[in-house]
Short mmCIF file of C-alpha atoms in Angstrom, two decimals:
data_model
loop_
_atom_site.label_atom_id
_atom_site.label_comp_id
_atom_site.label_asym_id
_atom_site.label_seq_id
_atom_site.Cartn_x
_atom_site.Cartn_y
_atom_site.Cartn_z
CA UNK A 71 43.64 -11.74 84.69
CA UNK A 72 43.25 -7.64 84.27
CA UNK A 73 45.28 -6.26 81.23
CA UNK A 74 49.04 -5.72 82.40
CA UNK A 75 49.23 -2.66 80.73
CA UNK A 76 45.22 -0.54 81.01
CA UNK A 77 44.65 2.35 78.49
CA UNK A 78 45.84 5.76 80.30
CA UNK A 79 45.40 9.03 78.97
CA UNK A 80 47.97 12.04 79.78
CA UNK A 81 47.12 14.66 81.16
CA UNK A 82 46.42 17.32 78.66
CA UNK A 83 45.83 14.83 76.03
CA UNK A 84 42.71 13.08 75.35
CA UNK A 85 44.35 9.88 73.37
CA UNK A 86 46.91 8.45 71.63
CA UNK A 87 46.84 10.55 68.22
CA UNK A 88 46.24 13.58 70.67
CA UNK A 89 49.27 13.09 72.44
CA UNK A 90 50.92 12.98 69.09
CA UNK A 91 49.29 16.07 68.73
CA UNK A 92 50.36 18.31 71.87
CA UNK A 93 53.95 16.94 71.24
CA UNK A 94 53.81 15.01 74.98
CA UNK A 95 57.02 12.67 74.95
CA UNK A 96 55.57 8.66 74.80
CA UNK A 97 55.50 7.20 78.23
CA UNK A 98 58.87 5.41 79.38
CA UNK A 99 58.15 4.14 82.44
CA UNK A 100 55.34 1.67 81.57
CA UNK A 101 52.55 3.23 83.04
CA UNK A 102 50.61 4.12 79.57
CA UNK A 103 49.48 1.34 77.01
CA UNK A 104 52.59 0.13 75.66
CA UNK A 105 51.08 -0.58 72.38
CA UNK A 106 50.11 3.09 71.95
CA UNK A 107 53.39 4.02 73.16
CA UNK A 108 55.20 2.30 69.99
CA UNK A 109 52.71 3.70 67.53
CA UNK A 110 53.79 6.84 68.64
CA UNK A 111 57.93 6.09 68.69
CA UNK A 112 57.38 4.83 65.17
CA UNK A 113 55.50 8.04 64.07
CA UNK A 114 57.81 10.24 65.35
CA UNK A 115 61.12 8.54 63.86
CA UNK A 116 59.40 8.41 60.55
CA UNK A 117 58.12 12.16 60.77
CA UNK A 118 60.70 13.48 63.24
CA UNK A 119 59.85 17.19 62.13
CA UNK A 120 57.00 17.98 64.25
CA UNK A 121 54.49 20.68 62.08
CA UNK A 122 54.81 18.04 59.27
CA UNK A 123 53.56 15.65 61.78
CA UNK A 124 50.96 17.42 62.87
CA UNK A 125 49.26 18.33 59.88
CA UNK A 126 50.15 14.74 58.58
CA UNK A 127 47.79 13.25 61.77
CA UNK A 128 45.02 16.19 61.36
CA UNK A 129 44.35 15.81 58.39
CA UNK A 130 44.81 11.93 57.81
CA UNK A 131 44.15 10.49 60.74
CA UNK A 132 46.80 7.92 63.19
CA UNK A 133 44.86 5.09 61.67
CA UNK A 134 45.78 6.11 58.06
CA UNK A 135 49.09 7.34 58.67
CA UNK A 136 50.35 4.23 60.39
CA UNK A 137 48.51 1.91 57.78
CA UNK A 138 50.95 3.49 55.24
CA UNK A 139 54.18 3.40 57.69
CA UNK A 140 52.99 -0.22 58.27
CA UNK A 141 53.48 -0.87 54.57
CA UNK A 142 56.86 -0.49 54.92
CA UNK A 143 57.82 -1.23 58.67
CA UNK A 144 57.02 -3.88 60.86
CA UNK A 145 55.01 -2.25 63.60
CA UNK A 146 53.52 -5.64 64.82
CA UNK A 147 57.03 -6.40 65.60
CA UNK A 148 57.74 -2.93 67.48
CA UNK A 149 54.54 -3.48 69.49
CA UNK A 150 55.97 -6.72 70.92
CA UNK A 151 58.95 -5.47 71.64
CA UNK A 152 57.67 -2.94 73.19
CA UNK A 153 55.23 -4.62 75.41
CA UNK A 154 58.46 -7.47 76.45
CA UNK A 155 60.28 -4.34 76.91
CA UNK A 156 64.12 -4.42 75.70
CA UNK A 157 65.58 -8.35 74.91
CA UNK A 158 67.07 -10.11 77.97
CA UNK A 159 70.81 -10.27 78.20
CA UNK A 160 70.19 -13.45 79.70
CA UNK A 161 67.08 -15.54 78.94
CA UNK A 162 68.47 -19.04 80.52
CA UNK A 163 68.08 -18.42 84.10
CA UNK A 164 68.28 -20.73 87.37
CA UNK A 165 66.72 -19.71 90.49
CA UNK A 166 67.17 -21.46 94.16
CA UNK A 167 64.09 -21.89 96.31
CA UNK A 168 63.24 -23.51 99.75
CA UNK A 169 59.66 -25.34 99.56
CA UNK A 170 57.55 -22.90 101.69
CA UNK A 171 54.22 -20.92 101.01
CA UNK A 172 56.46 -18.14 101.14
CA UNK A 173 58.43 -18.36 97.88
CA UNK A 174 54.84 -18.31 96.17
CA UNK A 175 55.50 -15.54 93.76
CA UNK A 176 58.67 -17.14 92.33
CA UNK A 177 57.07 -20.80 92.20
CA UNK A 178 54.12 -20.07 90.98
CA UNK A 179 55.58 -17.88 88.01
CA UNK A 180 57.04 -20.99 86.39
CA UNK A 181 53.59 -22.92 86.19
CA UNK A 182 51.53 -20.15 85.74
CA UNK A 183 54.03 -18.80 82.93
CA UNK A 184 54.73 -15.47 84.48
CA UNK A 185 58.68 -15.68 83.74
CA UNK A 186 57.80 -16.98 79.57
CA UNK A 187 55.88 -14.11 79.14
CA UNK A 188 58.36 -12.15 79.98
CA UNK A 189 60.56 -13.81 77.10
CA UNK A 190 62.61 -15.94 80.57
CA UNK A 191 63.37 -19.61 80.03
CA UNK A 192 63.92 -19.74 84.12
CA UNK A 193 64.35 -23.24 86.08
CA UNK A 194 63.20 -22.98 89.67
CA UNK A 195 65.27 -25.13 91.86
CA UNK A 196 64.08 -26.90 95.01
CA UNK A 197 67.02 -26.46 97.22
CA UNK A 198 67.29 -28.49 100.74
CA UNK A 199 68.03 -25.13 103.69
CA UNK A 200 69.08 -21.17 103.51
CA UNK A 201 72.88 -22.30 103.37
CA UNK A 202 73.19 -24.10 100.70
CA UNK A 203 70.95 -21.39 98.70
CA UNK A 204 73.50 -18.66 100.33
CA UNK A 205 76.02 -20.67 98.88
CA UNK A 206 75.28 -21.63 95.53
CA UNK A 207 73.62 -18.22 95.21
CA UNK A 208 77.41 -17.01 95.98
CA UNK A 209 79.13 -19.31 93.54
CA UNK A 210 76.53 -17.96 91.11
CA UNK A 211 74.73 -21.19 90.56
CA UNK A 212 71.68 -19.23 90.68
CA UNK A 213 71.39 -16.32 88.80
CA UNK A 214 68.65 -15.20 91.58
CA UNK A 215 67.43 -16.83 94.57
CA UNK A 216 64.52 -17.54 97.08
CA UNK A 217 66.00 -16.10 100.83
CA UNK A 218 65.14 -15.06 103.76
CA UNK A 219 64.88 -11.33 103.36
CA UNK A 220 67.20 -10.81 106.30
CA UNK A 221 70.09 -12.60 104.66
CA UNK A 222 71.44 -9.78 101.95
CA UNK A 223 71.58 -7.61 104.84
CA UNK A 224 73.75 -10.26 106.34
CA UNK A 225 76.05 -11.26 103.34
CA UNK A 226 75.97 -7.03 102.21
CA UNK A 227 77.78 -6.75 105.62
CA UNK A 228 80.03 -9.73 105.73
CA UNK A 229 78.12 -11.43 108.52
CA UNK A 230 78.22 -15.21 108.69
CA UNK A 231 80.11 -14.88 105.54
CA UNK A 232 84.01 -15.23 105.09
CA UNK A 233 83.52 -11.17 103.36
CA UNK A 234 81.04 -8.24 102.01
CA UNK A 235 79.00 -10.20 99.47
CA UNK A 236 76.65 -7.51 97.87
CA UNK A 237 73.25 -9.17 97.26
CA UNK A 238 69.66 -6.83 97.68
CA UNK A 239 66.26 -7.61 98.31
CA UNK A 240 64.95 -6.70 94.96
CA UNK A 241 61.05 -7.19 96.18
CA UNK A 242 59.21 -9.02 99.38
CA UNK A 243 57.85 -12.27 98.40
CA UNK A 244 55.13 -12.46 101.27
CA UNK A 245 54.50 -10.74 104.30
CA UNK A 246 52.84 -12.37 107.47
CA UNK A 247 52.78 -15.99 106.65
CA UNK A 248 54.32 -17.74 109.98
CA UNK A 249 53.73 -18.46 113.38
CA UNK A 250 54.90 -20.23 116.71
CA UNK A 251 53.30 -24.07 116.73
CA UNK A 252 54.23 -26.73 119.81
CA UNK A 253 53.90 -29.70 120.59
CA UNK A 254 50.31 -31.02 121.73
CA UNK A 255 52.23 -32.17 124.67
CA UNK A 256 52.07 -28.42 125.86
CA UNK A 257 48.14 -27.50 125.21
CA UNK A 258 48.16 -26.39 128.65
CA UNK A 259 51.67 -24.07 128.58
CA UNK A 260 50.49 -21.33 126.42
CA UNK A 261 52.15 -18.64 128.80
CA UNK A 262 55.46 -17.90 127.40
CA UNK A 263 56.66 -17.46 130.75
CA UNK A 264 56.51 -21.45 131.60
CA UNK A 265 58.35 -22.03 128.40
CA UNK A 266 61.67 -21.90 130.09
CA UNK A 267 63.67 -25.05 129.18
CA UNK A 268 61.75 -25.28 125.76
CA UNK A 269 64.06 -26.25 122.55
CA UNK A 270 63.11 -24.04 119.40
CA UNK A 271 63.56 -24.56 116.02
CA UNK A 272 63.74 -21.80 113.23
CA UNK A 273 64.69 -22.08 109.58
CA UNK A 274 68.12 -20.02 110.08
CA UNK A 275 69.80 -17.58 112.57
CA UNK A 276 69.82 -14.47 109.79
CA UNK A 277 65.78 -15.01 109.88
CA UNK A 278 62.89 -12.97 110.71
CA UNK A 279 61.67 -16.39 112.57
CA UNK A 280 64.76 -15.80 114.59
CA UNK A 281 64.50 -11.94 115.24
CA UNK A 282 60.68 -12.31 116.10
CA UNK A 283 61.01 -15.51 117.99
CA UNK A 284 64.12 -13.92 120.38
CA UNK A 285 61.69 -10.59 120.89
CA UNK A 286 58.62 -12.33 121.67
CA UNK A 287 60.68 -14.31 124.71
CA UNK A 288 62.32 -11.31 125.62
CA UNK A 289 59.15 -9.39 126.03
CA UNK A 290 57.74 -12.22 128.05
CA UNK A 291 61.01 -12.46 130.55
CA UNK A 292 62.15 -15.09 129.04
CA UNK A 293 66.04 -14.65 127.84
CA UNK A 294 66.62 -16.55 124.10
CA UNK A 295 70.11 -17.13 125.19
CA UNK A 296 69.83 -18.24 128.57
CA UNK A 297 66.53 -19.53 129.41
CA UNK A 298 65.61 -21.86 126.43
CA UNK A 299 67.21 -23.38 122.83
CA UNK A 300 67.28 -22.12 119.69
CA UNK A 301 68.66 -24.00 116.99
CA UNK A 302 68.44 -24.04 112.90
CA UNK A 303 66.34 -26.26 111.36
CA UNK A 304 65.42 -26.20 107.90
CA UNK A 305 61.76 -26.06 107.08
CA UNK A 306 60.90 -29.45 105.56
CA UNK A 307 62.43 -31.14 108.80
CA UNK A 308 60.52 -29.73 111.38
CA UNK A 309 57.47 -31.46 111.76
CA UNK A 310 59.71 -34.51 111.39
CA UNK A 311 61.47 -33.07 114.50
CA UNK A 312 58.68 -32.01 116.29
CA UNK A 313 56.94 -35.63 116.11
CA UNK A 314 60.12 -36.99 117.10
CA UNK A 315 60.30 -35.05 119.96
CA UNK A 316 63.53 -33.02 119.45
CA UNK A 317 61.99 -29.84 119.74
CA UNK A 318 59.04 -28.57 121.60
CA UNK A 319 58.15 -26.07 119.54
CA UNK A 320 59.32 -23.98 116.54
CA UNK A 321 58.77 -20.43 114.77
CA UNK A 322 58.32 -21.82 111.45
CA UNK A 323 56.72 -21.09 107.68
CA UNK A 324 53.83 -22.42 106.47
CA UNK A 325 53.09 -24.88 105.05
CA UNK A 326 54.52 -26.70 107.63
CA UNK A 327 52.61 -25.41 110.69
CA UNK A 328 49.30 -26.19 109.17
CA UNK A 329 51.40 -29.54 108.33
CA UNK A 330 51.76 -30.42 112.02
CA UNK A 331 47.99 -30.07 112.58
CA UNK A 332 46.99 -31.72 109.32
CA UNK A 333 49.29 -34.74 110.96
CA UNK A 334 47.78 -34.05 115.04
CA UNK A 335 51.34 -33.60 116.29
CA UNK A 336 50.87 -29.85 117.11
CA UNK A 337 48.72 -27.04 117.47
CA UNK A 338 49.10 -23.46 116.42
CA UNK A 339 49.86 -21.08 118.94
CA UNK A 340 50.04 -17.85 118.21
CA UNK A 341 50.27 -16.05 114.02
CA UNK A 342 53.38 -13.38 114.16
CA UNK A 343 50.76 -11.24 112.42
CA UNK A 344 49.73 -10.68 115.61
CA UNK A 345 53.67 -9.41 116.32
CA UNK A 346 53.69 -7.28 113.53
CA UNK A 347 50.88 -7.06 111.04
CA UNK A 348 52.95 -6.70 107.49
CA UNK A 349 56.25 -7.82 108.89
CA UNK A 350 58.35 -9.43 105.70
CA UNK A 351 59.30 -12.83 106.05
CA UNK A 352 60.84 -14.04 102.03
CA UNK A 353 62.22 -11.68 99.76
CA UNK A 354 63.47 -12.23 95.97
CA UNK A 355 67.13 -11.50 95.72
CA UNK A 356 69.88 -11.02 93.42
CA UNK A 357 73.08 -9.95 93.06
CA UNK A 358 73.46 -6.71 93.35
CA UNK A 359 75.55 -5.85 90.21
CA UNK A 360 72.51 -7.43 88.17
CA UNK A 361 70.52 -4.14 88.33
CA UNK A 362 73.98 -2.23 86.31
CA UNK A 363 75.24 -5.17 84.47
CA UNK A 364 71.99 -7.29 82.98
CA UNK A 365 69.62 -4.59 83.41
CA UNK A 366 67.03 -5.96 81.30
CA UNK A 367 67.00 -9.21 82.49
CA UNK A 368 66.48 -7.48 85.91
CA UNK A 369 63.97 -5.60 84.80
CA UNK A 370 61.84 -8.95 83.58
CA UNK A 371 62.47 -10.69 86.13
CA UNK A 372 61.25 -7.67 88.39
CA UNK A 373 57.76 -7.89 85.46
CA UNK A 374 57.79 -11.35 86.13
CA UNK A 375 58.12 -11.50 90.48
CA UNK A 376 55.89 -8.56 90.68
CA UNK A 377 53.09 -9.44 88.65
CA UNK A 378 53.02 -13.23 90.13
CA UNK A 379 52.74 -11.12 93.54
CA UNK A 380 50.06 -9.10 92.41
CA UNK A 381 47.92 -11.60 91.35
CA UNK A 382 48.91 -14.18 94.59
CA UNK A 383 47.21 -11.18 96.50
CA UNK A 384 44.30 -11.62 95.07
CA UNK A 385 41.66 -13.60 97.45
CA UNK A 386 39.71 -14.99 94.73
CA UNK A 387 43.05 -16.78 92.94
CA UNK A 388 44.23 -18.31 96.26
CA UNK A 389 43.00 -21.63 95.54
CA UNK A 390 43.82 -21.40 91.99
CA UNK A 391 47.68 -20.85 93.30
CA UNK A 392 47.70 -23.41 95.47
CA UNK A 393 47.05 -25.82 93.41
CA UNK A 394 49.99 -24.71 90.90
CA UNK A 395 52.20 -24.52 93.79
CA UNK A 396 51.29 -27.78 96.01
CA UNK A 397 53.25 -30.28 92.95
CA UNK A 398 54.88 -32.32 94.02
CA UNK A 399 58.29 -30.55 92.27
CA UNK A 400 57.41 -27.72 93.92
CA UNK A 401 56.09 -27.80 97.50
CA UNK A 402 55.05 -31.81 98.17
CA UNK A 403 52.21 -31.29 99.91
CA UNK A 404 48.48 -31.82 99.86
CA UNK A 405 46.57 -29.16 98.30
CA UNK A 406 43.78 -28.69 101.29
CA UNK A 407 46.91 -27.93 103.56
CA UNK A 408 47.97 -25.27 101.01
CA UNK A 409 44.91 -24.50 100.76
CA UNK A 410 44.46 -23.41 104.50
CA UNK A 411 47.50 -21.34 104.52
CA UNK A 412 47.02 -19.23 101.48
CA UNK A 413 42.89 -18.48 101.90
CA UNK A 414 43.49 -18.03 105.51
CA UNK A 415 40.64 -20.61 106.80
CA UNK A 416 42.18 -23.09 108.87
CA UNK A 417 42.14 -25.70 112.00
CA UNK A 418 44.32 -24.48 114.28
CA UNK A 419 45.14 -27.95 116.40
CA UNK A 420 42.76 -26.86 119.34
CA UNK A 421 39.96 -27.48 118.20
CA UNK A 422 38.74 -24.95 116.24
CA UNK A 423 38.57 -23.53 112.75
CA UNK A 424 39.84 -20.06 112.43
CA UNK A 425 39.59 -17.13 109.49
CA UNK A 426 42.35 -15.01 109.13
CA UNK A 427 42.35 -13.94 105.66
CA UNK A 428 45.65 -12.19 105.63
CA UNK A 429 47.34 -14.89 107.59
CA UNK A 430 49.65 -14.60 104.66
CA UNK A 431 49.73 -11.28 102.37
CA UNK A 432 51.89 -10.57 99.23
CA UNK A 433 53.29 -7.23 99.02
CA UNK A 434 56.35 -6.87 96.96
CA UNK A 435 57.65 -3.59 98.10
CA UNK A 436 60.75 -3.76 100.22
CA UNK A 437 60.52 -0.83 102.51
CA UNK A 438 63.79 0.37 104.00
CA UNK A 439 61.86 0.23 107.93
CA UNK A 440 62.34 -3.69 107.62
CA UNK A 441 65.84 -3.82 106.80
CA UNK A 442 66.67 -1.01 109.21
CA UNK A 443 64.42 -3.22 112.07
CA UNK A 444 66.65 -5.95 111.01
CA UNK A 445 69.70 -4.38 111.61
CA UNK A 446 68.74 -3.20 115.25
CA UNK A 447 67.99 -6.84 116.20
CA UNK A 448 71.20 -7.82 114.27
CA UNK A 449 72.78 -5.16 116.83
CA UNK A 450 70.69 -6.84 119.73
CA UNK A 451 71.65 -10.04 119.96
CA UNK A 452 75.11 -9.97 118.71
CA UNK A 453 75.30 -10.89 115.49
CA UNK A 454 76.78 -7.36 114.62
CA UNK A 455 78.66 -5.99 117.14
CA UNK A 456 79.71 -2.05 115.31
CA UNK A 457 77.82 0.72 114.45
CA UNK A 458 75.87 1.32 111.13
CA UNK A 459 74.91 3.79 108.89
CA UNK A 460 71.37 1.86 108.86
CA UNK A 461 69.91 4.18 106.43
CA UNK A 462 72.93 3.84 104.04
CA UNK A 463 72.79 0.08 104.30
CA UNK A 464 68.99 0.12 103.85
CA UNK A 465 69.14 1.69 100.62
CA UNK A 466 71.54 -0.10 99.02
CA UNK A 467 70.28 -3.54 99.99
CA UNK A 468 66.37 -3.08 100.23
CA UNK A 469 65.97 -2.22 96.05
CA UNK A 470 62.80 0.11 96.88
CA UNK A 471 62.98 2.15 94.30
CA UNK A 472 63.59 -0.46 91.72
CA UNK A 473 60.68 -2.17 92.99
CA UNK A 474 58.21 0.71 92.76
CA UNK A 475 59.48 1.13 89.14
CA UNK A 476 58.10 -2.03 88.36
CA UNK A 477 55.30 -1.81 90.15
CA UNK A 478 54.32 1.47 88.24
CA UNK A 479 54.74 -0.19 85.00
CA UNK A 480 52.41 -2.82 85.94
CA UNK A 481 50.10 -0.28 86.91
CA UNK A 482 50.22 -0.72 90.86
CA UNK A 483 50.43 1.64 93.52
CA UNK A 484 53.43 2.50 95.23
CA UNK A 485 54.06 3.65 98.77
CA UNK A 486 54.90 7.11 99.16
CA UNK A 487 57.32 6.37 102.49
CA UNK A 488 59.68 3.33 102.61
CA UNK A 489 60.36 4.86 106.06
CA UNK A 490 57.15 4.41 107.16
CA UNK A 491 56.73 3.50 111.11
CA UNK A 492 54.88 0.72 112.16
CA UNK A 493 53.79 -1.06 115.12
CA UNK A 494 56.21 -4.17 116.72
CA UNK A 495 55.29 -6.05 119.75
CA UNK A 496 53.08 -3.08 120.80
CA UNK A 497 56.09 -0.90 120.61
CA UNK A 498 56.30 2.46 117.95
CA UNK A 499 59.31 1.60 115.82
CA UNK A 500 60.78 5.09 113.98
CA UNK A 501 63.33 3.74 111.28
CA UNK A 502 64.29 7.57 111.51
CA UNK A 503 65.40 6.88 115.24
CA UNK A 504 66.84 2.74 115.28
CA UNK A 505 69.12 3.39 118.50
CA UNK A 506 66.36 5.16 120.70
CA UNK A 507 64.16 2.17 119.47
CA UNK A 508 67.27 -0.46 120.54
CA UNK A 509 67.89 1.54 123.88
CA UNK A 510 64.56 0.78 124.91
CA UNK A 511 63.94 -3.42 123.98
CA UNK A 512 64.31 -5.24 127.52
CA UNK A 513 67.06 -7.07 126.27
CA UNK A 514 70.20 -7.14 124.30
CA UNK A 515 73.77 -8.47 123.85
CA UNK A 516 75.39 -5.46 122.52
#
């Protein structure tokens, strides 16, 4: 792995002692080489009056001059510190997850040591479907949790919840990462249109299965009300229901539609890549009082979620994470089926082998145009039947610009737009303009 923390220079000074030099304040967001950065916080509370510590460093040296500070301070010690960053207020953590390629980041940062190296004793929990992580994550059971990354919306606006339970997105675990698999029994019904007396299954109705499922019909004629089924099934269950023959189909997460090819019960039909090339699917969550009340525990967990991410992105450590996340404690399954999902070279049920290297991406930032697309398809079919301040809502739910903190401290570019528009079903959607964009879907309930 890179160095977390690469060797920056400011601009206007050409290295550390320099920068001691042209008085430029030590870097506090990260982005600099944290061990430089606490040479130079030592240097300056020891020699606080600044033309005594420039003629100290000229005519010295830094080397010299923190040799003899060293002789009396620990600046090992500082240097740790400051490359942990401030002490958790809470280093015994628990965090909920459902056994899909999605929750990658947060899995794999327990075997991979991600969350000790960010001084985090964390236990990640293998939890059996989205409700009962909604409601232990409620009862604070889990201190964080694995969810679907429409479900703060939902609980941050009472929905399916008895009241307003503020939880945020604090960073995307994976975008892409799912698609639409049947039956074999229906090889020859690949038009949507003959699908009309189909039964569905997705993982939970607050879901972006569920949004892009209910769009796809709708686009296609087909009502997701009316003219088919859709019910909630969690993840682990549905190739189990599809081989039973309760279901005809389902808008799933990997692993489990590679699963139903590895087993020949069903083919893949379609990636919802192809819907929306980006679209978030998981998202890391907490409570939203974490960021205020524990803020440096947030703030490691953030180091710990993003920099799993990061390195999940990577092509060439694919295999090398799904093999730390195929255990059988973590996702029970068999490493070549892992395998598939996460390099992107895979049978597809029909016969042949297809390479889609960003079937699955990892991208942690949480950009406020996938909450506020949520909302409108919250508003579409129902679910939410009153008008929202979607950009309000957006903010406080999607943690954007906590995320791009830690992403600059880790040294990773951040998107200058959270409001970006993208492309959806071949349709422009302008976060800036949500009701123009609902007005013109070709169906809706409210």
């Amino acid at each position: 792995m890179r160095p977390l923390f690469p060797h920056a220079h400011r601009p206007g000074c050409g290295c550390a002692a320099d920068a001691l030099l042209c008085d430029a304040p030590a870097p506090s967001d990260g982005t600099g080489a944290m061990g430089a950065a606490a040479d130079r916080a030592v240097i300056r509370a020891v020699l606080p009056h600044a033309p005594t510590r420039r003629a100290m460093l000229k005519t010295f040296g830094m080397a010299t001059v923190l040799a003899a500070i060293g002789d009396v301070l620990p600046i090992g010690a500082v240097r740790d510190a400051a490359a942990q960053g401030a002490a958790p207020e809470k280093r015994d953590l628990s965090i909920g997850f459902i056994p899909i390629t999605c929750a990658t980041p947060i899995i794999m940062a327990d075997p991979m040591g991600f969350y000790r190296r960010q001084n985090l004793n964390v236990q990640v929990i293998r939890t059996a479907g989205w409700a009962v992580i909604r409601d232990k994550a409620i009862a604070r059971e889990y201190d964080a949790a694995h969810m679907l990354s429409p479900m703060p919306v939902a609980m941050s606006l009472g929905v399916g919840v008895a009241q307003p339970i503020p939880w945020a997105v604090a960073a995307i675990e994976n975008t892409n990462g799912q698609a639409i698999t049947l039956a074999n029994k229906h090889r020859e019904k690949r038009d949507p249109k003959d699908w009309r007396g189909f039964r569905f299954a997705v993982p939970f109705d607050f879901s972006m299965h569920n949004y892009l499922l209910r769009a796809y019909l709708a686009e296609n004629g087909v009502d997701p009300d009316r003219d088919v089924q859709i019910r909630a099934v969690p993840p682990p269950e549905m190739v189990a229901n599809l081989r039973a023959d309760n279901i005809d189909g389902f808008l799933g997460p990997d692993p489990f539609n590679q699963r139903a090819v590895f087993d020949g019960i069903g083919f893949i039909h379609v990636l919802t890549k192809e819907f929306w090339d980006g679209h978030p699917c998981c998202a890391f969550a907490v409570p939203r009082g974490m960021v205020t009340e524990a803020p440096n525990t947030f703030a490691a967990l953030m180091r710990s979620i993003v920099e799993a991410t990061a390195y999940a992105a990577k092509p060439e450590n694919r295999r090398e994470v799904a093999a730390a996340i195929a255990a059988q404690n973590y996702l029970n399954q068999p490493v070549t089926v892992v395998e598939q999902v996460l390099t992107g070279t895979f049978a597809d049920g029909l016969g042949r082998v297809q390479r889609v290297p960003d079937r699955i991406g990892f991208d942690p930032f949480p950009y406020e145009t996938m909450a506020i697309w949520i909302m409108t398809q919250m508003r579409r079919w129902g679910q939410v039947q009153r008008d929202l301040d979607y950009r309000a809502v957006a903010q406080q739910v999607f943690l954007s610009l906590e995320a791009g903190r830690a992403m600059r401290e880790l040294g990773l570019p951040v998107p200058e737009n959270p409001m970006r528009p993208v492309q959806i079903m071949g349709r422009t959607f302008d976060p800036a303009q949500p009701e123009a964009y609902l007005n013109s879907l070709p169906m809706r309930r409210s």
